Amino acid sequence: MKHLKDYLKNYKLESILSPLLKMLEACFDLAVPLIVADVIDTGIASGDSSYIVRRFFLLVAMALLGLASCFIAQFFAAKAAIGTSSALRHDLLKKIQSLSLKETDKLTSSTLITRMTSDVMQVQNGLNLFLRLFMRSPFIVIGSTVLAFAISKSLAWVFVAAIAVLFIIVFSVMKITNPMYEDVQKNLDKITEVTGENLTGARVIRAFSREEKQTETFNNANTKLYNSQIRVGKTAAVLNPMTYVVVNTVIILVLWIGAKRTDSGLLLSGDIIALINYISQILIELVKLANLITQLGRSVACMNRIGRVLDTECSMEYKSDYTKKDTGEAVRFENVSFRYSDAGGNALKNISFTALKGQTIGITGGTGCGKSTLAGLILRFYDAGSGTVYIDGTDIKDIPKEKLVHLVSAVLQRAVLFKGTIKSNMLLADPNATDDEIYAALEIAQAKDFVDAKSQKLDAIVEQGGANLSGGQKQRLTIARALLAKAEILILDDSFSALDFATDAALRAALRSLPKNITVFIISQRVSSIKNADRILVLDDGALVGNGTHEELLKNCGVYREIYESQNKSEAK
């Protein structure tokens, strides 16, 4: 909850005025039973109609003033709550983007989505209720009790006993339900995860006719969420009946004892009505207070989940100063090993190689051998577990983040496009790029023809994830985007897989026209895509088992020769 205080500092006025105005409304509510009692004991008893009318208009005036103060208080509470949740959501996204993949992998994307949406909304609702009720409800409960003492001390003690019992009930229920709300949010995380997988993998699911299996998986997750919500709902549902039992018992006692005192002349009829009104007010406010506490319990649980993300420290540190060295090296690995988690084995094992500026480096190997992991270390998605990665002769950990993103550009295995236009997707690499620069990148990436074929050209619509484009078109656009960044190191991670052989060959030929200082890493399982590279790295189970030219590896590397021969046989067939 420490984080919430920082956000509320921006809404000090609203956070103060909202409770104060609700207290003003509460004062009017507390005065109503006294005025009604006065009307009964004085106006009605004496038959003074003018007195009754004056008191009536006084009640109307108080109601209008109470309405105005309530409206303004609600506005201030909503402004503070919505403003706080908006800033919280913004900072949460900023924090997530600042974390390394090590932290986001651990937290998982589904729980991060839930925390940014459902959890923040619960915090907003809880804060809104808190500002409106945290002073009003206790004020009316205490105020009603004090006024009850002013009317009848003996009957007021019944109120005190009832309030004590009610508080025990409320806080007991709250203590039980708070951990349950945490479970509800965790189950909601799972629903988000399963739904996300079903949406992103819809085509795969249909291709393998796995709709029933995925529906069953979703139903299981949904059932867990349903059961956890029912469980907490049943527990929380006990609150209202128990409070009503207590309050109605008090009303019966007040009527029973009050009737005897009225007969003996110790109390007036209006006093009994006022006491009944006060106990009714206490009931209403305690129910509101119970709902507030229930919502606060849920909000606190959600805020704690959000707080754990905000308190997560990035495992990577970036230096602010950087002096470029002219060593002729683009990338150098020195005895680099890496594992994704302590529980798993090494994804890379003691890797050492040097890539000079202007070279084209091919990387190949079987599935899961560590090719993309190696690319991720060059991009500094992760830090090496042991050993050192050098970029331009400098330890990658000593290069500022802003500089690193200008030194290295990449096309990852999964072609990612965002909803918008072709141009807006290209400008992600360089917001200041001109149309001519975009077309030059598209031409090298062999994407210019299909872009020109579209009626809107660069302004053609791209749906979310590039759903209206083919796999080859998406890959070529992402390659063009990477080229537009004009980085000194270009990584193409299996980005030719959806291209036909003619387009693949044309693209590789076009890449040779890039400036001589650009180092290109081509990660591919197709030998044809990398055989003309200046140097080829062969990985097997995370270890570097080959490093040389195509001809050298055919002679000296059994793994490479096996890959080459298997592909030649497939092409021959």
Coordinates of C-alpha atoms in Angstrom, one line a residue:
M1 CA 0.0 0.0 0.0
K2 CA 3.0 2.3 0.3
H3 CA 2.8 2.9 -3.5
L4 CA -0.8 4.2 -3.3
K5 CA 0.2 7.0 -0.9
D6 CA 2.6 8.4 -3.6
Y7 CA -0.2 8.6 -6.1
L8 CA -2.7 10.2 -3.7
K9 CA -0.3 13.1 -3.1
N10 CA -1.3 14.4 -6.5
Y11 CA -4.9 14.5 -5.3
K12 CA -4.6 15.9 -1.8
L13 CA -7.4 18.5 -2.2
E14 CA -9.9 15.9 -3.6
S15 CA -8.8 13.3 -1.0
I16 CA -9.6 15.8 1.8
L17 CA -12.7 17.5 0.4
S18 CA -14.5 14.3 -0.5
P19 CA -14.6 12.8 3.0
L20 CA -15.3 16.2 4.6
L21 CA -18.3 16.8 2.3
K22 CA -19.6 13.3 3.0
M23 CA -19.3 14.1 6.7
L24 CA -21.4 17.3 6.1
E25 CA -24.0 15.1 4.4
A26 CA -23.8 12.8 7.5
C27 CA -24.5 15.7 9.8
F28 CA -27.7 16.4 7.9
D29 CA -28.7 12.7 8.2
L30 CA -28.1 12.7 11.9
A31 CA -30.2 15.8 12.4
V32 CA -33.2 14.3 10.6
P33 CA -34.4 11.9 13.4
L34 CA -34.2 14.7 15.9
I35 CA -36.4 17.0 13.7
V36 CA -38.8 14.2 13.1
A37 CA -39.0 13.5 16.8
D38 CA -39.6 17.2 17.4
V39 CA -42.4 17.2 14.8
I40 CA -44.1 14.3 16.6
D41 CA -43.7 15.5 20.2
T42 CA -44.4 19.2 19.5
G43 CA -46.2 19.8 16.2
I44 CA -48.4 16.7 16.0
A45 CA -49.0 16.6 19.8
S46 CA -50.2 20.2 19.9
G47 CA -51.8 20.1 16.4
D48 CA -49.7 23.1 15.2
S49 CA -49.8 22.7 11.5
S50 CA -47.6 25.8 10.8
Y51 CA -44.9 24.3 13.0
I52 CA -45.1 21.0 11.1
V53 CA -44.8 22.9 7.7
R54 CA -41.8 24.9 8.9
R55 CA -40.0 21.7 10.0
F56 CA -41.0 20.1 6.7
F57 CA -39.3 22.8 4.6
L58 CA -36.3 22.6 6.9
L59 CA -36.0 18.9 6.1
V60 CA -36.3 19.7 2.4
A61 CA -33.6 22.3 2.6
M62 CA -31.3 19.9 4.5
A63 CA -32.0 17.2 1.9
L64 CA -31.0 19.6 -1.0
L65 CA -27.8 20.6 0.8
G66 CA -27.0 17.0 1.5
L67 CA -27.6 16.1 -2.1
A68 CA -25.3 18.9 -3.3
S69 CA -22.5 17.9 -0.9
C70 CA -22.9 14.3 -1.8
F71 CA -22.7 15.0 -5.6
I72 CA -19.5 17.1 -5.1
A73 CA -18.0 14.5 -2.8
Q74 CA -18.7 11.7 -5.4
F75 CA -17.1 13.8 -8.1
F76 CA -13.9 14.4 -6.1
A77 CA -13.7 10.8 -5.0
A78 CA -14.1 9.6 -8.6
K79 CA -11.5 12.1 -9.8
A80 CA -9.0 11.0 -7.3
A81 CA -9.7 7.3 -7.8
I82 CA -9.6 7.4 -11.6
G83 CA -6.6 9.7 -11.7
T84 CA -4.7 7.4 -9.3
S85 CA -5.6 4.2 -11.3
S86 CA -4.6 5.9 -14.5
A87 CA -1.2 6.9 -13.2
L88 CA -0.8 3.5 -11.5
R89 CA -1.5 1.7 -14.8
H90 CA 0.9 4.0 -16.7
D91 CA 3.7 3.4 -14.2
L92 CA 3.0 -0.3 -14.1
L93 CA 3.5 -0.5 -17.9
K94 CA 6.6 1.6 -17.6
K95 CA 8.0 -0.7 -14.9
I96 CA 7.2 -3.8 -16.9
Q97 CA 9.0 -2.4 -19.9
S98 CA 12.0 -1.6 -17.8
L99 CA 12.3 -5.2 -16.6
S100 CA 14.5 -7.7 -18.3
L101 CA 13.1 -10.8 -19.9
K102 CA 14.3 -12.8 -16.9
E103 CA 11.9 -11.0 -14.6
T104 CA 9.0 -10.9 -17.1
D105 CA 9.4 -14.7 -17.8
K106 CA 9.2 -15.3 -14.1
L107 CA 6.1 -13.1 -13.6
T108 CA 4.5 -14.4 -16.8
S109 CA 2.6 -12.3 -19.3
S110 CA -0.9 -13.5 -18.2
T111 CA -0.5 -12.3 -14.6
L112 CA 1.0 -9.0 -15.8
I113 CA -2.1 -8.4 -18.0
T114 CA -4.4 -9.2 -15.1
R115 CA -2.5 -6.8 -12.8
M116 CA -2.7 -4.0 -15.4
T117 CA -6.5 -4.5 -16.0
S118 CA -8.5 -6.3 -13.3
D119 CA -6.2 -5.5 -10.4
V120 CA -5.9 -1.8 -11.1
M121 CA -9.7 -1.6 -11.6
Q122 CA -10.2 -3.2 -8.2
V123 CA -7.9 -0.7 -6.6
Q124 CA -9.8 2.1 -8.3
N125 CA -13.1 0.8 -7.0
G126 CA -11.7 0.3 -3.5
L127 CA -10.2 3.8 -3.4
N128 CA -13.4 5.4 -4.6
L129 CA -15.5 3.7 -1.9
F130 CA -12.8 4.5 0.7
L131 CA -12.9 8.2 0.1
R132 CA -16.7 8.3 0.2
L133 CA -17.3 6.1 3.2
F134 CA -14.3 5.8 5.5
M135 CA -15.3 8.9 7.5
R136 CA -19.0 9.0 6.8
S137 CA -19.9 5.6 8.0
P138 CA -18.0 5.6 11.3
F139 CA -19.1 9.2 11.9
I140 CA -22.8 8.2 11.6
V141 CA -22.3 5.1 13.7
I142 CA -20.6 7.0 16.4
G143 CA -22.9 10.1 16.0
S144 CA -26.0 7.9 16.2
T145 CA -24.7 6.3 19.4
V146 CA -23.9 9.6 21.0
L147 CA -27.3 11.0 20.2
A148 CA -28.9 7.8 21.5
F149 CA -27.2 8.5 24.8
A150 CA -28.6 12.0 24.8
I151 CA -32.1 10.6 24.4
S152 CA -31.8 7.6 26.7
K153 CA -28.7 6.3 28.4
S154 CA -30.1 2.9 29.3
L155 CA -31.2 2.2 25.7
A156 CA -28.0 3.6 24.3
W157 CA -26.0 0.8 26.0
V158 CA -28.0 -1.6 23.8
F159 CA -26.6 0.3 20.8
V160 CA -23.0 0.0 22.1
A161 CA -23.4 -3.7 22.6
A162 CA -24.9 -4.1 19.1
I163 CA -22.1 -2.1 17.5
A164 CA -19.4 -4.2 19.3
V165 CA -21.0 -7.4 18.0
L166 CA -21.4 -6.0 14.5
F167 CA -17.7 -5.0 14.4
I168 CA -16.7 -8.5 15.5
I169 CA -18.8 -10.0 12.7
V170 CA -17.5 -7.6 10.0
F171 CA -13.8 -8.0 10.8
S172 CA -14.0 -11.7 11.2
V173 CA -15.6 -12.1 7.8
M174 CA -13.0 -9.7 6.3
K175 CA -10.1 -11.7 7.8
I176 CA -11.5 -14.9 6.3
T177 CA -12.2 -13.5 2.8
N178 CA -9.0 -11.4 2.2
P179 CA -6.9 -14.5 1.3
M180 CA -9.7 -15.8 -0.8
Y181 CA -9.7 -12.7 -3.0
E182 CA -6.0 -13.4 -3.7
D183 CA -6.9 -16.9 -4.9
V184 CA -9.6 -15.4 -7.1
Q185 CA -7.1 -13.1 -8.8
K186 CA -4.6 -16.0 -9.3
N187 CA -7.3 -18.0 -11.0
L188 CA -8.2 -15.0 -13.2
D189 CA -4.5 -14.9 -14.2
K190 CA -4.9 -18.5 -15.5
I191 CA -8.1 -17.6 -17.4
T192 CA -6.2 -14.7 -19.1
E193 CA -3.3 -17.1 -19.9
V194 CA -5.6 -19.7 -21.5
T195 CA -7.6 -17.2 -23.4
G196 CA -4.5 -15.5 -24.8
E197 CA -3.1 -18.9 -25.9
N198 CA -6.4 -19.8 -27.6
L199 CA -6.6 -16.4 -29.4
T200 CA -2.9 -16.3 -30.6
G201 CA -3.0 -20.0 -31.5
A202 CA -6.4 -20.1 -33.1
R203 CA -5.1 -21.3 -36.5
V204 CA -3.0 -24.1 -35.0
I205 CA -5.9 -25.2 -32.9
R206 CA -8.2 -25.4 -35.9
A207 CA -5.5 -27.0 -38.1
F208 CA -5.2 -29.9 -35.6
S209 CA -8.9 -29.9 -34.7
R210 CA -8.1 -29.3 -31.0
E211 CA -11.1 -27.1 -30.3
E212 CA -12.7 -29.6 -27.9
K213 CA -9.4 -30.1 -26.0
Q214 CA -8.8 -26.3 -25.7
T215 CA -12.5 -25.8 -24.7
E216 CA -12.0 -28.4 -21.9
T217 CA -8.8 -26.7 -20.7
F218 CA -10.6 -23.3 -20.6
N219 CA -13.6 -24.9 -18.8
N220 CA -11.3 -26.3 -16.2
A221 CA -9.7 -22.9 -15.6
N222 CA -13.1 -21.3 -15.6
T223 CA -14.4 -23.8 -13.1
K224 CA -11.6 -23.1 -10.7
L225 CA -12.3 -19.3 -11.0
Y226 CA -16.0 -20.0 -10.6
N227 CA -15.5 -22.2 -7.5
S228 CA -13.1 -19.7 -5.9
Q229 CA -15.6 -16.8 -6.5
I230 CA -18.5 -18.9 -5.2
R231 CA -16.4 -19.8 -2.1
V232 CA -15.6 -16.2 -1.3
G233 CA -19.1 -15.1 -2.2
K234 CA -20.7 -17.6 0.2
T235 CA -18.4 -16.5 3.0
A236 CA -19.1 -12.8 2.3
A237 CA -22.9 -13.5 2.0
V238 CA -23.0 -14.4 5.7
L239 CA -22.3 -10.8 6.5
N240 CA -25.6 -9.2 5.7
P241 CA -27.9 -11.7 7.3
M242 CA -25.9 -11.7 10.5
T243 CA -25.8 -7.9 10.7
Y244 CA -29.6 -7.7 10.0
V245 CA -30.2 -10.3 12.8
V246 CA -28.3 -8.1 15.3
V247 CA -29.9 -4.9 14.2
N248 CA -33.4 -6.2 14.2
T249 CA -32.8 -7.7 17.6
V250 CA -31.9 -4.2 18.8
I251 CA -35.0 -2.7 17.2
I252 CA -37.2 -5.2 19.1
L253 CA -35.4 -4.5 22.4
V254 CA -35.7 -0.7 21.8
L255 CA -39.5 -1.1 21.1
W256 CA -40.0 -3.4 24.0
I257 CA -38.0 -1.3 26.6
G258 CA -39.1 2.0 25.0
A259 CA -42.8 1.1 25.2
K260 CA -42.6 0.5 28.9
R261 CA -40.7 3.8 29.5
T262 CA -43.2 5.7 27.3
D263 CA -46.1 4.4 29.4
S264 CA -44.3 5.5 32.5
G265 CA -43.6 8.9 31.0
L266 CA -39.8 8.6 31.0
L267 CA -39.7 8.8 27.1
L268 CA -41.8 10.5 24.5
S269 CA -43.1 8.8 21.4
G270 CA -40.8 10.9 19.2
D271 CA -37.8 9.7 21.1
I272 CA -38.7 6.1 20.3
I273 CA -39.0 7.0 16.6
A274 CA -35.7 8.8 16.7
L275 CA -34.0 5.8 18.4
I276 CA -35.5 3.5 15.7
N277 CA -34.2 5.8 13.0
Y278 CA -30.8 5.9 14.5
I279 CA -30.5 2.1 14.7
S280 CA -31.7 2.0 11.1
Q281 CA -29.0 4.4 10.1
I282 CA -26.4 2.4 12.0
L283 CA -27.6 -0.7 10.1
I284 CA -27.3 1.0 6.7
E285 CA -23.9 2.4 7.5
L286 CA -22.6 -0.8 8.9
V287 CA -23.7 -2.7 5.8
K288 CA -22.0 0.0 3.7
L289 CA -18.9 -0.3 6.0
A290 CA -19.0 -4.1 5.5
N291 CA -19.1 -3.7 1.7
L292 CA -16.3 -1.1 2.0
I293 CA -14.2 -3.5 4.1
T294 CA -14.9 -6.3 1.7
Q295 CA -14.0 -4.2 -1.3
L296 CA -10.9 -2.9 0.5
G297 CA -9.9 -6.5 1.3
R298 CA -10.0 -7.2 -2.4
S299 CA -8.3 -3.9 -3.3
V300 CA -5.5 -4.5 -0.8
A301 CA -4.9 -8.0 -2.2
C302 CA -4.8 -6.5 -5.8
M303 CA -2.6 -3.6 -4.7
N304 CA -0.2 -6.1 -3.1
R305 CA 0.0 -8.0 -6.4
I306 CA 0.7 -4.7 -8.2
G307 CA 3.2 -3.7 -5.6
R308 CA 5.2 -6.9 -6.1
V309 CA 5.7 -5.9 -9.7
L310 CA 6.6 -2.3 -8.9
D311 CA 9.1 -3.6 -6.3
T312 CA 10.7 -6.0 -8.7
E313 CA 14.2 -4.9 -9.4
C314 CA 15.6 -5.3 -12.9
S315 CA 18.6 -7.7 -12.8
M316 CA 20.3 -5.7 -15.5
E317 CA 22.2 -2.5 -14.9
Y318 CA 23.1 -0.1 -17.7
K319 CA 26.0 2.3 -17.7
S320 CA 25.5 6.0 -18.6
D321 CA 28.9 6.6 -20.2
Y322 CA 30.3 4.9 -23.2
T323 CA 33.5 5.3 -25.3
K324 CA 33.5 3.6 -28.6
K325 CA 36.5 1.5 -29.4
D326 CA 37.8 0.9 -32.9
T327 CA 38.9 -2.7 -32.6
G328 CA 37.5 -4.1 -35.9
E329 CA 35.4 -6.5 -33.9
A330 CA 31.6 -6.4 -34.1
V331 CA 30.8 -9.2 -31.6
R332 CA 33.0 -11.4 -29.4
F333 CA 31.9 -14.2 -27.1
E334 CA 34.4 -15.3 -24.4
N335 CA 33.6 -18.6 -22.7
V336 CA 29.9 -17.7 -22.5
S337 CA 27.4 -20.0 -20.7
F338 CA 23.8 -19.3 -20.0
R339 CA 20.7 -21.0 -18.5
Y340 CA 17.2 -19.6 -18.3
S341 CA 16.5 -20.8 -14.8
D342 CA 18.4 -22.4 -11.9
A343 CA 16.3 -25.5 -12.2
G344 CA 17.2 -26.0 -15.9
G345 CA 20.4 -27.0 -17.7
N346 CA 22.6 -24.7 -19.7
A347 CA 21.1 -23.4 -22.9
L348 CA 24.6 -22.3 -24.1
K349 CA 27.9 -24.0 -22.9
N350 CA 31.2 -22.2 -23.0
I351 CA 30.7 -20.4 -26.3
S352 CA 33.7 -18.5 -27.8
F353 CA 33.9 -16.8 -31.2
T354 CA 34.7 -13.5 -32.9
A355 CA 32.7 -11.7 -35.6
L356 CA 34.5 -8.9 -37.4
K357 CA 32.8 -5.8 -38.8
G358 CA 31.4 -6.3 -42.2
Q359 CA 31.2 -10.0 -42.0
T360 CA 28.2 -12.2 -42.6
I361 CA 27.9 -14.8 -39.9
G362 CA 25.7 -17.9 -40.4
I363 CA 24.4 -19.8 -37.3
T364 CA 22.8 -23.2 -37.7
G365 CA 22.1 -26.3 -35.8
G366 CA 19.2 -28.6 -34.7
T367 CA 16.0 -27.4 -33.1
G368 CA 16.6 -26.2 -29.5
C369 CA 20.4 -26.1 -29.9
G370 CA 20.6 -22.5 -28.6
K371 CA 20.6 -20.4 -31.8
S372 CA 18.0 -17.9 -30.7
T373 CA 19.4 -17.8 -27.2
L374 CA 22.8 -16.7 -28.6
A375 CA 21.0 -13.9 -30.5
G376 CA 19.2 -12.9 -27.3
L377 CA 22.5 -12.4 -25.6
I378 CA 23.8 -10.2 -28.4
L379 CA 20.6 -8.1 -28.0
R380 CA 21.1 -8.3 -24.2
F381 CA 17.6 -9.7 -23.6
Y382 CA 19.5 -11.7 -21.0
D383 CA 22.9 -11.5 -19.3
A384 CA 25.3 -14.3 -19.7
G385 CA 25.5 -16.6 -16.6
S386 CA 29.3 -16.8 -17.0
G387 CA 31.8 -15.4 -19.6
T388 CA 31.6 -12.1 -21.4
V389 CA 29.8 -10.8 -24.5
Y390 CA 31.6 -7.9 -26.3
I391 CA 30.1 -5.5 -28.7
D392 CA 32.5 -3.2 -30.6
G393 CA 35.2 -4.4 -28.2
T394 CA 33.3 -3.3 -25.1
D395 CA 31.7 -5.5 -22.5
I396 CA 27.9 -5.4 -23.4
K397 CA 27.1 -4.6 -19.8
D398 CA 29.1 -1.3 -20.1
I399 CA 27.1 -0.1 -23.1
P400 CA 24.1 2.3 -22.3
K401 CA 20.7 0.9 -23.3
E402 CA 20.0 3.8 -25.7
K403 CA 23.3 3.1 -27.5
L404 CA 22.9 -0.6 -27.6
V405 CA 19.5 -0.4 -29.4
H406 CA 21.2 1.7 -32.1
L407 CA 24.1 -0.7 -32.4
V408 CA 22.0 -3.9 -32.8
S409 CA 18.8 -4.5 -34.8
A410 CA 17.0 -7.8 -35.1
V411 CA 14.3 -9.7 -36.9
L412 CA 13.1 -12.4 -34.4
Q413 CA 11.7 -15.8 -35.2
R414 CA 8.1 -14.6 -34.7
A415 CA 7.3 -11.8 -37.1
V416 CA 5.5 -9.2 -34.9
L417 CA 3.5 -6.4 -36.5
F418 CA 1.2 -4.0 -34.8
K419 CA -2.2 -2.7 -35.7
G420 CA -1.9 0.4 -37.8
T421 CA -0.4 0.9 -41.3
I422 CA 2.7 -0.4 -43.1
K423 CA 4.3 3.0 -42.5
S424 CA 3.5 3.2 -38.8
N425 CA 5.1 -0.3 -38.4
M426 CA 8.2 0.8 -40.3
L427 CA 8.5 4.0 -38.2
L428 CA 8.9 1.9 -35.1
A429 CA 12.6 1.5 -36.1
D430 CA 13.1 5.2 -37.0
P431 CA 10.4 7.7 -36.3
N432 CA 12.1 10.3 -38.5
A433 CA 12.5 8.1 -41.5
T434 CA 11.3 9.5 -44.9
D435 CA 9.2 7.6 -47.4
D436 CA 12.2 7.3 -49.7
E437 CA 14.2 5.6 -46.8
I438 CA 11.3 3.3 -46.1
Y439 CA 11.0 2.3 -49.8
A440 CA 14.8 1.7 -49.9
A441 CA 14.5 -0.7 -46.9
L442 CA 11.4 -2.4 -48.5
E443 CA 13.3 -2.9 -51.7
I444 CA 16.2 -4.7 -50.0
A445 CA 13.8 -6.8 -48.1
Q446 CA 12.0 -7.8 -51.3
A447 CA 8.7 -6.2 -50.0
K448 CA 8.4 -3.2 -52.3
D449 CA 6.4 -5.0 -55.0
F450 CA 3.6 -6.2 -52.8
V451 CA 3.4 -2.9 -50.9
D452 CA 3.2 -1.0 -54.3
A453 CA 0.4 -3.5 -55.3
K454 CA -1.8 -2.2 -52.5
S455 CA -4.0 0.7 -53.3
Q456 CA -3.0 2.7 -50.3
K457 CA 0.7 1.7 -50.5
L458 CA 2.5 2.7 -47.3
D459 CA -0.8 3.7 -45.7
A460 CA -2.3 0.2 -46.3
I461 CA -3.9 -1.2 -43.1
V462 CA -2.1 -3.8 -41.1
E463 CA -4.4 -5.7 -38.7
Q464 CA -3.3 -6.8 -35.2
G465 CA -0.4 -9.2 -35.5
G466 CA -0.4 -8.8 -39.3
A467 CA -3.4 -11.1 -39.6
N468 CA -4.3 -9.7 -43.1
L469 CA -0.8 -10.6 -44.4
S470 CA 0.8 -13.9 -45.4
G471 CA 3.7 -15.3 -43.4
G472 CA 6.2 -14.3 -46.1
Q473 CA 4.9 -10.8 -46.3
K474 CA 5.1 -10.4 -42.5
Q475 CA 8.7 -11.6 -42.5
R476 CA 9.7 -9.2 -45.3
L477 CA 8.1 -6.3 -43.6
T478 CA 9.9 -7.0 -40.3
I479 CA 13.2 -7.4 -42.2
A480 CA 12.6 -4.0 -43.8
R481 CA 11.9 -2.5 -40.4
A482 CA 15.1 -3.9 -39.0
L483 CA 17.1 -2.5 -42.0
L484 CA 15.5 0.9 -41.5
A485 CA 17.1 1.1 -38.0
K486 CA 20.5 1.4 -39.8
A487 CA 22.2 -0.6 -37.0
E488 CA 25.8 -1.7 -37.3
I489 CA 24.8 -5.3 -36.3
L490 CA 21.8 -7.0 -38.0
I491 CA 20.4 -10.2 -36.6
L492 CA 18.1 -12.3 -38.8
D493 CA 16.7 -15.1 -36.6
D494 CA 15.2 -17.7 -38.8
S495 CA 13.5 -14.8 -40.7
F496 CA 13.6 -16.5 -44.2
S497 CA 11.6 -19.6 -43.2
A498 CA 8.4 -18.4 -44.8
L499 CA 10.1 -17.2 -48.0
D500 CA 10.3 -19.3 -51.2
F501 CA 13.7 -20.1 -52.5
A502 CA 13.7 -17.4 -55.2
T503 CA 12.8 -14.7 -52.8
D504 CA 15.3 -16.1 -50.3
A505 CA 18.1 -15.9 -52.9
A506 CA 17.1 -12.4 -54.0
L507 CA 17.0 -11.2 -50.4
R508 CA 20.5 -12.6 -49.6
A509 CA 21.9 -11.0 -52.8
A510 CA 20.3 -7.7 -51.7
L511 CA 21.8 -7.9 -48.3
R512 CA 25.3 -8.0 -49.8
S513 CA 24.7 -4.5 -51.0
L514 CA 24.5 -3.2 -47.5
P515 CA 27.3 -0.9 -46.3
K516 CA 30.6 -2.7 -45.6
N517 CA 30.6 -1.9 -41.9
I518 CA 27.4 -3.7 -41.2
T519 CA 27.8 -7.2 -39.6
V520 CA 24.9 -9.6 -40.4
F521 CA 24.0 -12.7 -38.4
I522 CA 21.8 -15.1 -40.3
I523 CA 20.2 -17.8 -38.1
S524 CA 18.7 -20.5 -40.2
Q525 CA 18.3 -24.3 -40.5
R526 CA 18.5 -23.9 -44.3
V527 CA 22.1 -24.5 -45.4
S528 CA 21.3 -22.7 -48.6
S529 CA 20.6 -19.5 -46.6
I530 CA 24.0 -19.4 -44.9
K531 CA 26.5 -21.4 -47.0
N532 CA 27.9 -18.2 -48.6
A533 CA 28.5 -16.5 -45.2
D534 CA 32.0 -15.5 -44.3
R535 CA 31.8 -17.7 -41.3
I536 CA 29.3 -20.3 -40.0
L537 CA 28.8 -21.3 -36.4
V538 CA 27.3 -24.7 -35.8
L539 CA 25.6 -25.4 -32.4
D540 CA 24.6 -28.7 -31.0
D541 CA 22.9 -29.0 -27.6
G542 CA 24.1 -25.5 -26.6
A543 CA 27.8 -26.2 -27.5
L544 CA 29.7 -24.7 -30.4
V545 CA 30.8 -27.7 -32.4
G546 CA 31.8 -26.0 -35.7
N547 CA 33.2 -22.6 -36.7
G548 CA 34.4 -22.0 -40.3
T549 CA 33.3 -21.6 -43.9
H550 CA 30.9 -23.9 -45.7
E551 CA 33.7 -26.0 -47.3
E552 CA 35.7 -26.2 -44.1
L553 CA 32.6 -27.4 -42.1
L554 CA 31.7 -30.0 -44.7
K555 CA 35.2 -31.6 -44.1
N556 CA 35.6 -31.1 -40.3
C557 CA 32.1 -30.9 -38.7
G558 CA 29.9 -34.0 -38.7
V559 CA 26.8 -32.1 -37.4
Y560 CA 27.0 -29.6 -40.2
R561 CA 27.6 -32.3 -42.8
E562 CA 24.7 -34.3 -41.6
I563 CA 22.4 -31.2 -41.8
Y564 CA 23.7 -30.4 -45.3
E565 CA 23.3 -34.0 -46.6
S566 CA 19.8 -34.4 -45.2
Q567 CA 18.6 -31.3 -46.9
N568 CA 20.2 -32.3 -50.2
K569 CA 18.4 -35.6 -50.0
S570 CA 15.1 -33.8 -49.3
E571 CA 15.6 -31.5 -52.3
A572 CA 16.5 -34.4 -54.6
K573 CA 13.3 -36.2 -53.7

